[in-house]
């Protein structure tokens, strides 16, 4: 009877173990994967965002069951991000922040005040826990084959200006100032040397693979006094570095019917005046001739009468 009981107990244990294996195998299997942008530009002294996502078999797990970490390379203790700040390397303390929500399979990381030695490789690691603040379970997944490398930029990127070549006085004119960057959480700030806040619209665009673009659109109405003046756009990045670009404004006078009517009217008026003067002078000249002829006729008659005597 004792052996039979033991056998039954062992069978129950095996059944329970198999049930647990079936339940947890989708979660604890080896098919966990992470996806990161492997090469990203990073402006020194600014910030950079490392897009990251992960997947695993089975349904979504709540964030409370997941603990995300970032490491430098494959070294086990070289943490650049952890919820426990005491685990983070001194060189990265206070500079990293998890932007992604782990429960939504998002492991995106932000690095602030980028240093020229932050180049990487930077790798994501995830641990499963039974509840928040509890030690991790043996189920840990380090994605050391999918890591991000940073290309350090020392020179600040210059903004690009897009505009038409000529502005027309009194007509709305638009200039677009744009710059690409890798920190959408702290976008560059634009300033212009003219216009007000009401004249400016800003747009954020996700270009691709960890690259974003910020556009500042200035619309104003130039006048003839703005001809040959400069329009300057300055982009200031997180951390204080800035760069600027400028264009020379070419303003032409707005063409209206008045510019046609007035010269034509002046020409017609001049021609009419000249014609009136000519008619007047001609009439005066004819009258003078008639007067002279009349005088000559009278003189001839007098001479004829004198000769007869």
PDB file of C-alpha atoms in Angstrom:
ATOM      1  CA  UNK A   1       0.000   0.000   0.000  1.00  0.00           C
ATOM      2  CA  UNK A   2       2.843   2.399   0.829  1.00  0.00           C
ATOM      3  CA  UNK A   3       4.491   1.860  -2.545  1.00  0.00           C
ATOM      4  CA  UNK A   4       1.155   2.296  -4.262  1.00  0.00           C
ATOM      5  CA  UNK A   5       0.603   5.597  -2.508  1.00  0.00           C
ATOM      6  CA  UNK A   6       4.079   6.761  -3.490  1.00  0.00           C
ATOM      7  CA  UNK A   7       3.451   5.798  -7.082  1.00  0.00           C
ATOM      8  CA  UNK A   8       0.180   7.718  -7.090  1.00  0.00           C
ATOM      9  CA  UNK A   9       1.903  10.737  -5.547  1.00  0.00           C
ATOM     10  CA  UNK A  10       4.664  10.579  -8.168  1.00  0.00           C
ATOM     11  CA  UNK A  11       2.071  10.336 -10.937  1.00  0.00           C
ATOM     12  CA  UNK A  12       0.265  13.390  -9.580  1.00  0.00           C
ATOM     13  CA  UNK A  13       3.548  15.298  -9.374  1.00  0.00           C
ATOM     14  CA  UNK A  14       4.378  14.402 -12.964  1.00  0.00           C
ATOM     15  CA  UNK A  15       0.923  15.462 -14.112  1.00  0.00           C
ATOM     16  CA  UNK A  16       1.203  18.779 -12.255  1.00  0.00           C
ATOM     17  CA  UNK A  17       4.681  19.345 -13.692  1.00  0.00           C
ATOM     18  CA  UNK A  18       3.448  18.629 -17.211  1.00  0.00           C
ATOM     19  CA  UNK A  19       0.496  20.956 -16.760  1.00  0.00           C
ATOM     20  CA  UNK A  20       2.790  23.729 -15.532  1.00  0.00           C
ATOM     21  CA  UNK A  21       5.138  23.096 -18.457  1.00  0.00           C
ATOM     22  CA  UNK A  22       2.242  23.399 -20.887  1.00  0.00           C
ATOM     23  CA  UNK A  23       0.997  26.572 -19.220  1.00  0.00           C
ATOM     24  CA  UNK A  24       4.342  28.343 -18.906  1.00  0.00           C
ATOM     25  CA  UNK A  25       6.220  27.026 -21.916  1.00  0.00           C
ATOM     26  CA  UNK A  26       4.869  29.798 -24.211  1.00  0.00           C
ATOM     27  CA  UNK A  27       6.141  32.350 -21.706  1.00  0.00           C
ATOM     28  CA  UNK A  28       9.443  30.787 -20.764  1.00  0.00           C
ATOM     29  CA  UNK A  29      10.337  29.339 -24.148  1.00  0.00           C
ATOM     30  CA  UNK A  30      13.410  30.253 -26.121  1.00  0.00           C
ATOM     31  CA  UNK A  31      11.513  32.077 -28.851  1.00  0.00           C
ATOM     32  CA  UNK A  32      11.785  35.497 -27.217  1.00  0.00           C
ATOM     33  CA  UNK A  33      13.042  38.083 -29.698  1.00  0.00           C
ATOM     34  CA  UNK A  34      14.037  41.748 -29.559  1.00  0.00           C
ATOM     35  CA  UNK A  35      14.229  44.274 -32.362  1.00  0.00           C
ATOM     36  CA  UNK A  36      16.373  47.412 -32.148  1.00  0.00           C
ATOM     37  CA  UNK A  37      17.753  49.964 -34.604  1.00  0.00           C
ATOM     38  CA  UNK A  38      21.341  48.807 -34.826  1.00  0.00           C
ATOM     39  CA  UNK A  39      22.967  52.059 -36.004  1.00  0.00           C
ATOM     40  CA  UNK A  40      21.841  55.474 -34.762  1.00  0.00           C
ATOM     41  CA  UNK A  41      23.378  58.945 -34.961  1.00  0.00           C
ATOM     42  CA  UNK A  42      23.740  60.668 -31.585  1.00  0.00           C
ATOM     43  CA  UNK A  43      24.699  64.317 -31.084  1.00  0.00           C
ATOM     44  CA  UNK A  44      27.184  64.671 -28.241  1.00  0.00           C
ATOM     45  CA  UNK A  45      25.723  66.642 -25.280  1.00  0.00           C
ATOM     46  CA  UNK A  46      22.202  66.144 -26.663  1.00  0.00           C
ATOM     47  CA  UNK A  47      19.909  63.127 -26.264  1.00  0.00           C
ATOM     48  CA  UNK A  48      19.149  60.002 -28.264  1.00  0.00           C
ATOM     49  CA  UNK A  49      16.246  57.546 -28.277  1.00  0.00           C
ATOM     50  CA  UNK A  50      16.879  53.856 -29.003  1.00  0.00           C
ATOM     51  CA  UNK A  51      13.718  52.322 -30.517  1.00  0.00           C
ATOM     52  CA  UNK A  52      13.209  48.809 -29.174  1.00  0.00           C
ATOM     53  CA  UNK A  53      10.477  46.185 -29.196  1.00  0.00           C
ATOM     54  CA  UNK A  54      10.304  42.529 -28.206  1.00  0.00           C
ATOM     55  CA  UNK A  55       8.041  39.575 -28.777  1.00  0.00           C
ATOM     56  CA  UNK A  56       7.382  36.201 -27.165  1.00  0.00           C
ATOM     57  CA  UNK A  57       5.012  33.270 -27.595  1.00  0.00           C
ATOM     58  CA  UNK A  58       1.652  33.432 -25.899  1.00  0.00           C
ATOM     59  CA  UNK A  59      -0.364  36.433 -24.862  1.00  0.00           C
ATOM     60  CA  UNK A  60       0.811  39.750 -23.496  1.00  0.00           C
ATOM     61  CA  UNK A  61       2.225  39.863 -19.989  1.00  0.00           C
ATOM     62  CA  UNK A  62       1.502  42.762 -17.609  1.00  0.00           C
ATOM     63  CA  UNK A  63       4.312  45.227 -16.953  1.00  0.00           C
ATOM     64  CA  UNK A  64       4.301  44.130 -13.305  1.00  0.00           C
ATOM     65  CA  UNK A  65       5.585  40.695 -14.429  1.00  0.00           C
ATOM     66  CA  UNK A  66       8.395  42.145 -16.542  1.00  0.00           C
ATOM     67  CA  UNK A  67      11.601  43.903 -15.646  1.00  0.00           C
ATOM     68  CA  UNK A  68      13.583  45.592 -18.409  1.00  0.00           C
ATOM     69  CA  UNK A  69      17.275  46.359 -18.295  1.00  0.00           C
ATOM     70  CA  UNK A  70      19.850  47.695 -20.722  1.00  0.00           C
ATOM     71  CA  UNK A  71      23.474  46.633 -20.680  1.00  0.00           C
ATOM     72  CA  UNK A  72      26.659  47.708 -22.355  1.00  0.00           C
ATOM     73  CA  UNK A  73      27.663  44.746 -24.440  1.00  0.00           C
ATOM     74  CA  UNK A  74      27.419  41.225 -23.050  1.00  0.00           C
ATOM     75  CA  UNK A  75      28.930  41.988 -19.647  1.00  0.00           C
ATOM     76  CA  UNK A  76      26.473  40.817 -17.017  1.00  0.00           C
ATOM     77  CA  UNK A  77      26.894  43.709 -14.580  1.00  0.00           C
ATOM     78  CA  UNK A  78      27.460  46.614 -16.997  1.00  0.00           C
ATOM     79  CA  UNK A  79      23.952  48.075 -16.642  1.00  0.00           C
ATOM     80  CA  UNK A  80      23.278  51.389 -18.323  1.00  0.00           C
ATOM     81  CA  UNK A  81      19.609  51.284 -17.249  1.00  0.00           C
ATOM     82  CA  UNK A  82      17.767  49.581 -14.404  1.00  0.00           C
ATOM     83  CA  UNK A  83      14.798  50.430 -12.220  1.00  0.00           C
ATOM     84  CA  UNK A  84      17.251  49.997  -9.367  1.00  0.00           C
ATOM     85  CA  UNK A  85      19.539  53.010  -9.825  1.00  0.00           C
ATOM     86  CA  UNK A  86      22.202  51.439  -7.603  1.00  0.00           C
ATOM     87  CA  UNK A  87      22.821  48.797 -10.280  1.00  0.00           C
ATOM     88  CA  UNK A  88      23.557  51.369 -13.000  1.00  0.00           C
ATOM     89  CA  UNK A  89      27.141  52.156 -13.985  1.00  0.00           C
ATOM     90  CA  UNK A  90      28.369  55.481 -12.626  1.00  0.00           C
ATOM     91  CA  UNK A  91      28.944  56.798 -16.167  1.00  0.00           C
ATOM     92  CA  UNK A  92      25.216  56.399 -16.942  1.00  0.00           C
ATOM     93  CA  UNK A  93      23.536  57.216 -13.642  1.00  0.00           C
ATOM     94  CA  UNK A  94      20.757  59.788 -14.031  1.00  0.00           C
ATOM     95  CA  UNK A  95      21.080  59.802 -17.835  1.00  0.00           C
ATOM     96  CA  UNK A  96      18.880  56.889 -18.945  1.00  0.00           C
ATOM     97  CA  UNK A  97      15.118  56.467 -18.938  1.00  0.00           C
ATOM     98  CA  UNK A  98      12.785  53.724 -20.133  1.00  0.00           C
ATOM     99  CA  UNK A  99      10.258  55.339 -22.474  1.00  0.00           C
ATOM    100  CA  UNK A 100       8.593  52.131 -23.589  1.00  0.00           C
ATOM    101  CA  UNK A 101       5.852  50.240 -21.734  1.00  0.00           C
ATOM    102  CA  UNK A 102       7.020  46.665 -21.240  1.00  0.00           C
ATOM    103  CA  UNK A 103       3.445  45.372 -21.034  1.00  0.00           C
ATOM    104  CA  UNK A 104       3.030  46.602 -24.619  1.00  0.00           C
ATOM    105  CA  UNK A 105       6.270  44.926 -25.736  1.00  0.00           C
ATOM    106  CA  UNK A 106       8.012  48.290 -26.012  1.00  0.00           C
ATOM    107  CA  UNK A 107      11.526  48.585 -24.571  1.00  0.00           C
ATOM    108  CA  UNK A 108      12.512  51.986 -26.046  1.00  0.00           C
ATOM    109  CA  UNK A 109      15.289  53.750 -24.104  1.00  0.00           C
ATOM    110  CA  UNK A 110      16.297  57.417 -23.849  1.00  0.00           C
ATOM    111  CA  UNK A 111      19.865  58.535 -23.129  1.00  0.00           C
ATOM    112  CA  UNK A 112      20.410  62.163 -22.114  1.00  0.00           C
ATOM    113  CA  UNK A 113      23.566  64.288 -22.107  1.00  0.00           C
ATOM    114  CA  UNK A 114      25.192  61.922 -24.596  1.00  0.00           C
ATOM    115  CA  UNK A 115      28.925  61.381 -24.059  1.00  0.00           C
ATOM    116  CA  UNK A 116      31.387  60.573 -26.807  1.00  0.00           C
ATOM    117  CA  UNK A 117      32.043  57.204 -25.134  1.00  0.00           C
ATOM    118  CA  UNK A 118      28.378  56.060 -25.150  1.00  0.00           C
ATOM    119  CA  UNK A 119      28.853  54.386 -28.516  1.00  0.00           C
ATOM    120  CA  UNK A 120      27.886  50.877 -27.367  1.00  0.00           C
ATOM    121  CA  UNK A 121      27.037  48.150 -28.081  1.00  0.00           C
ATOM    122  CA  UNK A 122      23.870  48.723 -26.047  1.00  0.00           C
ATOM    123  CA  UNK A 123      21.771  45.593 -25.485  1.00  0.00           C
ATOM    124  CA  UNK A 124      18.333  44.938 -23.994  1.00  0.00           C
ATOM    125  CA  UNK A 125      17.602  42.318 -21.372  1.00  0.00           C
ATOM    126  CA  UNK A 126      14.309  41.252 -19.850  1.00  0.00           C
ATOM    127  CA  UNK A 127      13.580  39.357 -16.638  1.00  0.00           C
ATOM    128  CA  UNK A 128      10.360  37.791 -15.438  1.00  0.00           C
ATOM    129  CA  UNK A 129       9.265  38.396 -11.855  1.00  0.00           C
ATOM    130  CA  UNK A 130       6.403  37.006  -9.815  1.00  0.00           C
ATOM    131  CA  UNK A 131       5.419  40.434  -8.540  1.00  0.00           C
ATOM    132  CA  UNK A 132       6.869  43.983  -8.435  1.00  0.00           C
ATOM    133  CA  UNK A 133       9.977  44.470  -6.308  1.00  0.00           C
ATOM    134  CA  UNK A 134      10.501  40.723  -6.030  1.00  0.00           C
ATOM    135  CA  UNK A 135      13.736  39.000  -7.083  1.00  0.00           C
ATOM    136  CA  UNK A 136      13.797  37.858 -10.704  1.00  0.00           C
ATOM    137  CA  UNK A 137      12.913  34.317 -11.604  1.00  0.00           C
ATOM    138  CA  UNK A 138      15.443  32.145 -13.455  1.00  0.00           C
ATOM    139  CA  UNK A 139      13.728  33.155 -16.692  1.00  0.00           C
ATOM    140  CA  UNK A 140      15.951  35.879 -18.140  1.00  0.00           C
ATOM    141  CA  UNK A 141      16.514  36.786 -21.766  1.00  0.00           C
ATOM    142  CA  UNK A 142      19.490  38.851 -22.930  1.00  0.00           C
ATOM    143  CA  UNK A 143      19.416  39.894 -26.581  1.00  0.00           C
ATOM    144  CA  UNK A 144      23.155  40.319 -27.060  1.00  0.00           C
ATOM    145  CA  UNK A 145      22.927  39.584 -30.778  1.00  0.00           C
ATOM    146  CA  UNK A 146      20.550  42.516 -31.370  1.00  0.00           C
ATOM    147  CA  UNK A 147      22.276  45.562 -29.925  1.00  0.00           C
ATOM    148  CA  UNK A 148      22.412  49.242 -30.844  1.00  0.00           C
ATOM    149  CA  UNK A 149      25.561  51.075 -31.886  1.00  0.00           C
ATOM    150  CA  UNK A 150      25.779  54.869 -31.663  1.00  0.00           C
ATOM    151  CA  UNK A 151      27.611  57.047 -34.179  1.00  0.00           C
ATOM    152  CA  UNK A 152      28.762  60.125 -32.311  1.00  0.00           C
ATOM    153  CA  UNK A 153      28.158  63.498 -33.984  1.00  0.00           C
ATOM    154  CA  UNK A 154      30.378  66.336 -32.833  1.00  0.00           C
ATOM    155  CA  UNK A 155      29.139  68.938 -35.327  1.00  0.00           C
ATOM    156  CA  UNK A 156      25.559  70.132 -34.881  1.00  0.00           C
ATOM    157  CA  UNK A 157      23.352  69.351 -37.912  1.00  0.00           C
ATOM    158  CA  UNK A 158      22.368  72.483 -39.858  1.00  0.00           C
ATOM    159  CA  UNK A 159      18.687  73.062 -40.561  1.00  0.00           C
ATOM    160  CA  UNK A 160      17.507  73.063 -44.176  1.00  0.00           C
ATOM    161  CA  UNK A 161      15.421  75.911 -45.619  1.00  0.00           C
ATOM    162  CA  UNK A 162      12.786  75.325 -48.288  1.00  0.00           C
ATOM    163  CA  UNK A 163      11.247  78.350 -50.041  1.00  0.00           C
ATOM    164  CA  UNK A 164      10.338  79.892 -53.392  1.00  0.00           C
ATOM    165  CA  UNK A 165      12.999  82.048 -55.012  1.00  0.00           C
ATOM    166  CA  UNK A 166      10.986  85.263 -55.124  1.00  0.00           C
ATOM    167  CA  UNK A 167       8.503  86.861 -52.751  1.00  0.00           C
ATOM    168  CA  UNK A 168       5.815  89.285 -53.885  1.00  0.00           C
ATOM    169  CA  UNK A 169       5.126  92.413 -51.887  1.00  0.00           C
ATOM    170  CA  UNK A 170       1.792  92.215 -50.109  1.00  0.00           C
ATOM    171  CA  UNK A 171       1.398  88.480 -50.788  1.00  0.00           C
ATOM    172  CA  UNK A 172       1.744  85.653 -48.233  1.00  0.00           C
ATOM    173  CA  UNK A 173       5.196  84.004 -48.287  1.00  0.00           C
ATOM    174  CA  UNK A 174       6.243  80.716 -46.615  1.00  0.00           C
ATOM    175  CA  UNK A 175       9.634  79.390 -45.508  1.00  0.00           C
ATOM    176  CA  UNK A 176      10.052  75.868 -44.101  1.00  0.00           C
ATOM    177  CA  UNK A 177      12.958  75.177 -41.746  1.00  0.00           C
ATOM    178  CA  UNK A 178      13.594  71.488 -41.019  1.00  0.00           C
ATOM    179  CA  UNK A 179      16.167  69.383 -39.195  1.00  0.00           C
ATOM    180  CA  UNK A 180      16.516  65.646 -38.640  1.00  0.00           C
ATOM    181  CA  UNK A 181      17.387  64.219 -35.238  1.00  0.00           C
ATOM    182  CA  UNK A 182      17.269  61.060 -33.089  1.00  0.00           C
ATOM    183  CA  UNK A 183      15.542  62.355 -29.956  1.00  0.00           C
ATOM    184  CA  UNK A 184      11.755  62.706 -30.437  1.00  0.00           C
ATOM    185  CA  UNK A 185      11.183  63.045 -26.697  1.00  0.00           C
ATOM    186  CA  UNK A 186      13.150  66.332 -26.641  1.00  0.00           C
ATOM    187  CA  UNK A 187      12.772  67.881 -30.073  1.00  0.00           C
ATOM    188  CA  UNK A 188      14.911  70.799 -31.298  1.00  0.00           C
ATOM    189  CA  UNK A 189      13.565  74.295 -30.623  1.00  0.00           C
ATOM    190  CA  UNK A 190      13.370  76.731 -33.560  1.00  0.00           C
ATOM    191  CA  UNK A 191      13.723  80.511 -33.472  1.00  0.00           C
ATOM    192  CA  UNK A 192      13.347  83.001 -36.346  1.00  0.00           C
ATOM    193  CA  UNK A 193      14.695  86.533 -36.729  1.00  0.00           C
ATOM    194  CA  UNK A 194      11.230  87.757 -37.777  1.00  0.00           C
ATOM    195  CA  UNK A 195       7.589  86.928 -37.335  1.00  0.00           C
ATOM    196  CA  UNK A 196       5.604  86.099 -34.191  1.00  0.00           C
ATOM    197  CA  UNK A 197       4.298  82.869 -32.661  1.00  0.00           C
ATOM    198  CA  UNK A 198       1.087  83.283 -34.627  1.00  0.00           C
ATOM    199  CA  UNK A 199       3.121  83.173 -37.856  1.00  0.00           C
ATOM    200  CA  UNK A 200       4.790  79.823 -37.027  1.00  0.00           C
ATOM    201  CA  UNK A 201       3.546  76.216 -37.154  1.00  0.00           C
ATOM    202  CA  UNK A 202       5.621  73.192 -36.071  1.00  0.00           C
ATOM    203  CA  UNK A 203       5.293  69.603 -37.310  1.00  0.00           C
ATOM    204  CA  UNK A 204       6.961  66.398 -36.083  1.00  0.00           C
ATOM    205  CA  UNK A 205       7.540  63.503 -38.512  1.00  0.00           C
ATOM    206  CA  UNK A 206       8.710  59.941 -37.955  1.00  0.00           C
ATOM    207  CA  UNK A 207      10.975  59.344 -40.962  1.00  0.00           C
ATOM    208  CA  UNK A 208      12.325  55.813 -40.453  1.00  0.00           C
ATOM    209  CA  UNK A 209      14.544  53.612 -38.277  1.00  0.00           C
ATOM    210  CA  UNK A 210      14.994  55.935 -35.319  1.00  0.00           C
ATOM    211  CA  UNK A 211      15.186  59.161 -37.360  1.00  0.00           C
ATOM    212  CA  UNK A 212      12.682  61.955 -36.854  1.00  0.00           C
ATOM    213  CA  UNK A 213      12.240  65.353 -38.509  1.00  0.00           C
ATOM    214  CA  UNK A 214      11.018  68.569 -36.933  1.00  0.00           C
ATOM    215  CA  UNK A 215       9.697  71.324 -39.204  1.00  0.00           C
ATOM    216  CA  UNK A 216       9.066  74.956 -38.356  1.00  0.00           C
ATOM    217  CA  UNK A 217       6.910  76.739 -40.943  1.00  0.00           C
ATOM    218  CA  UNK A 218       7.027  80.550 -41.063  1.00  0.00           C
ATOM    219  CA  UNK A 219       4.346  82.406 -43.048  1.00  0.00           C
ATOM    220  CA  UNK A 220       4.326  86.209 -43.294  1.00  0.00           C
ATOM    221  CA  UNK A 221       3.520  89.050 -45.701  1.00  0.00           C
ATOM    222  CA  UNK A 222       6.640  90.844 -46.976  1.00  0.00           C
ATOM    223  CA  UNK A 223       6.753  94.385 -48.319  1.00  0.00           C
ATOM    224  CA  UNK A 224       9.164  96.187 -50.608  1.00  0.00           C
ATOM    225  CA  UNK A 225      11.321  97.210 -47.619  1.00  0.00           C
ATOM    226  CA  UNK A 226      12.072  93.517 -46.993  1.00  0.00           C
ATOM    227  CA  UNK A 227      13.894  93.210 -50.326  1.00  0.00           C
ATOM    228  CA  UNK A 228      17.479  91.921 -49.919  1.00  0.00           C
ATOM    229  CA  UNK A 229      17.068  91.268 -46.186  1.00  0.00           C
ATOM    230  CA  UNK A 230      17.995  87.986 -44.452  1.00  0.00           C
ATOM    231  CA  UNK A 231      15.656  85.373 -43.014  1.00  0.00           C
ATOM    232  CA  UNK A 232      17.477  83.339 -40.341  1.00  0.00           C
ATOM    233  CA  UNK A 233      16.301  80.071 -38.761  1.00  0.00           C
ATOM    234  CA  UNK A 234      18.114  78.704 -35.682  1.00  0.00           C
ATOM    235  CA  UNK A 235      17.656  75.157 -34.336  1.00  0.00           C
ATOM    236  CA  UNK A 236      18.661  74.537 -30.713  1.00  0.00           C
ATOM    237  CA  UNK A 237      19.047  70.917 -29.660  1.00  0.00           C
ATOM    238  CA  UNK A 238      18.623  69.361 -26.235  1.00  0.00           C
ATOM    239  CA  UNK A 239      21.790  70.137 -24.324  1.00  0.00           C
ATOM    240  CA  UNK A 240      22.133  73.652 -25.756  1.00  0.00           C
ATOM    241  CA  UNK A 241      23.980  73.111 -29.039  1.00  0.00           C
ATOM    242  CA  UNK A 242      22.555  75.122 -31.941  1.00  0.00           C
ATOM    243  CA  UNK A 243      23.058  75.818 -35.631  1.00  0.00           C
ATOM    244  CA  UNK A 244      21.428  78.172 -38.112  1.00  0.00           C
ATOM    245  CA  UNK A 245      20.748  78.691 -41.804  1.00  0.00           C
ATOM    246  CA  UNK A 246      19.674  81.809 -43.706  1.00  0.00           C
ATOM    247  CA  UNK A 247      18.352  82.999 -47.060  1.00  0.00           C
ATOM    248  CA  UNK A 248      18.410  86.386 -48.815  1.00  0.00           C
ATOM    249  CA  UNK A 249      14.873  87.584 -49.474  1.00  0.00           C
ATOM    250  CA  UNK A 250      14.100  88.811 -52.989  1.00  0.00           C
ATOM    251  CA  UNK A 251      10.878  90.852 -53.009  1.00  0.00           C
ATOM    252  CA  UNK A 252       9.320  92.137 -56.227  1.00  0.00           C
ATOM    253  CA  UNK A 253       6.538  94.697 -56.559  1.00  0.00           C
ATOM    254  CA  UNK A 254       3.071  93.271 -56.914  1.00  0.00           C
ATOM    255  CA  UNK A 255       1.764  93.636 -60.455  1.00  0.00           C
ATOM    256  CA  UNK A 256      -1.679  95.318 -60.580  1.00  0.00           C
ATOM    257  CA  UNK A 257      -3.839  96.966 -63.248  1.00  0.00           C
ATOM    258  CA  UNK A 258      -2.823 100.335 -61.837  1.00  0.00           C
ATOM    259  CA  UNK A 259       0.717  99.697 -63.027  1.00  0.00           C
ATOM    260  CA  UNK A 260      -0.686  99.374 -66.544  1.00  0.00           C
ATOM    261  CA  UNK A 261      -3.500 101.923 -66.438  1.00  0.00           C
ATOM    262  CA  UNK A 262      -1.507 104.774 -64.933  1.00  0.00           C
ATOM    263  CA  UNK A 263       1.354 104.738 -67.499  1.00  0.00           C
ATOM    264  CA  UNK A 264      -1.155 104.376 -70.376  1.00  0.00           C
ATOM    265  CA  UNK A 265      -3.287 107.220 -68.997  1.00  0.00           C
ATOM    266  CA  UNK A 266      -0.210 109.401 -68.657  1.00  0.00           C
ATOM    267  CA  UNK A 267       0.837 108.607 -72.225  1.00  0.00           C
ATOM    268  CA  UNK A 268      -2.651 109.339 -73.586  1.00  0.00           C
ATOM    269  CA  UNK A 269      -2.870 112.522 -71.567  1.00  0.00           C
ATOM    270  CA  UNK A 270       0.518 113.635 -72.852  1.00  0.00           C
ATOM    271  CA  UNK A 271      -0.473 112.874 -76.455  1.00  0.00           C
ATOM    272  CA  UNK A 272      -3.797 114.755 -76.114  1.00  0.00           C
ATOM    273  CA  UNK A 273      -2.077 117.743 -74.549  1.00  0.00           C
ATOM    274  CA  UNK A 274       0.550 117.767 -77.261  1.00  0.00           C
ATOM    275  CA  UNK A 275      -2.171 117.543 -79.928  1.00  0.00           C
ATOM    276  CA  UNK A 276      -4.139 120.425 -78.399  1.00  0.00           C
ATOM    277  CA  UNK A 277      -1.003 122.544 -78.298  1.00  0.00           C
ATOM    278  CA  UNK A 278      -0.215 121.714 -81.915  1.00  0.00           C
ATOM    279  CA  UNK A 279      -3.760 122.608 -83.055  1.00  0.00           C
ATOM    280  CA  UNK A 280      -3.607 125.819 -81.094  1.00  0.00           C
ATOM    281  CA  UNK A 281      -0.221 126.749 -82.555  1.00  0.00           C
ATOM    282  CA  UNK A 282      -1.346 125.861 -86.074  1.00  0.00           C
ATOM    283  CA  UNK A 283      -4.468 127.970 -85.751  1.00  0.00           C
ATOM    284  CA  UNK A 284      -2.442 130.825 -84.365  1.00  0.00           C
ATOM    285  CA  UNK A 285       0.031 130.475 -87.219  1.00  0.00           C
ATOM    286  CA  UNK A 286      -2.762 130.558 -89.825  1.00  0.00           C
ATOM    287  CA  UNK A 287      -4.295 133.623 -88.233  1.00  0.00           C
ATOM    288  CA  UNK A 288      -0.916 135.356 -88.339  1.00  0.00           C
ATOM    289  CA  UNK A 289      -0.447 134.533 -91.990  1.00  0.00           C
ATOM    290  CA  UNK A 290      -3.924 135.827 -92.792  1.00  0.00           C
ATOM    291  CA  UNK A 291      -3.189 138.998 -90.867  1.00  0.00           C
ATOM    292  CA  UNK A 292       0.076 139.525 -92.765  1.00  0.00           C
ATOM    293  CA  UNK A 293      -1.614 138.881 -96.082  1.00  0.00           C
ATOM    294  CA  UNK A 294      -4.305 141.361 -95.168  1.00  0.00           C
ATOM    295  CA  UNK A 295      -1.697 143.991 -94.346  1.00  0.00           C
ATOM    296  CA  UNK A 296       0.184 143.320 -97.571  1.00  0.00           C
ATOM    297  CA  UNK A 297      -3.083 143.723 -99.561  1.00  0.00           C
ATOM    298  CA  UNK A 298      -3.850 147.060 -97.966  1.00  0.00           C
ATOM    299  CA  UNK A 299      -0.317 148.305 -98.668  1.00  0.00           C
ATOM    300  CA  UNK A 300      -0.571 147.244-102.313  1.00  0.00           C
ATOM    301  CA  UNK A 301      -3.870 149.107-102.757  1.00  0.00           C
ATOM    302  CA  UNK A 302      -2.372 152.280-101.325  1.00  0.00           C
ATOM    303  CA  UNK A 303       0.608 152.090-103.655  1.00  0.00           C
ATOM    304  CA  UNK A 304      -1.710 151.573-106.652  1.00  0.00           C
ATOM    305  CA  UNK A 305      -3.741 154.640-105.835  1.00  0.00           C
ATOM    306  CA  UNK A 306      -0.590 156.754-105.422  1.00  0.00           C
ATOM    307  CA  UNK A 307       0.777 155.643-108.837  1.00  0.00           C
ATOM    308  CA  UNK A 308      -2.401 156.716-110.597  1.00  0.00           C
ATOM    309  CA  UNK A 309      -2.002 160.218-109.392  1.00  0.00           C
TER     310      UNK A 309
END
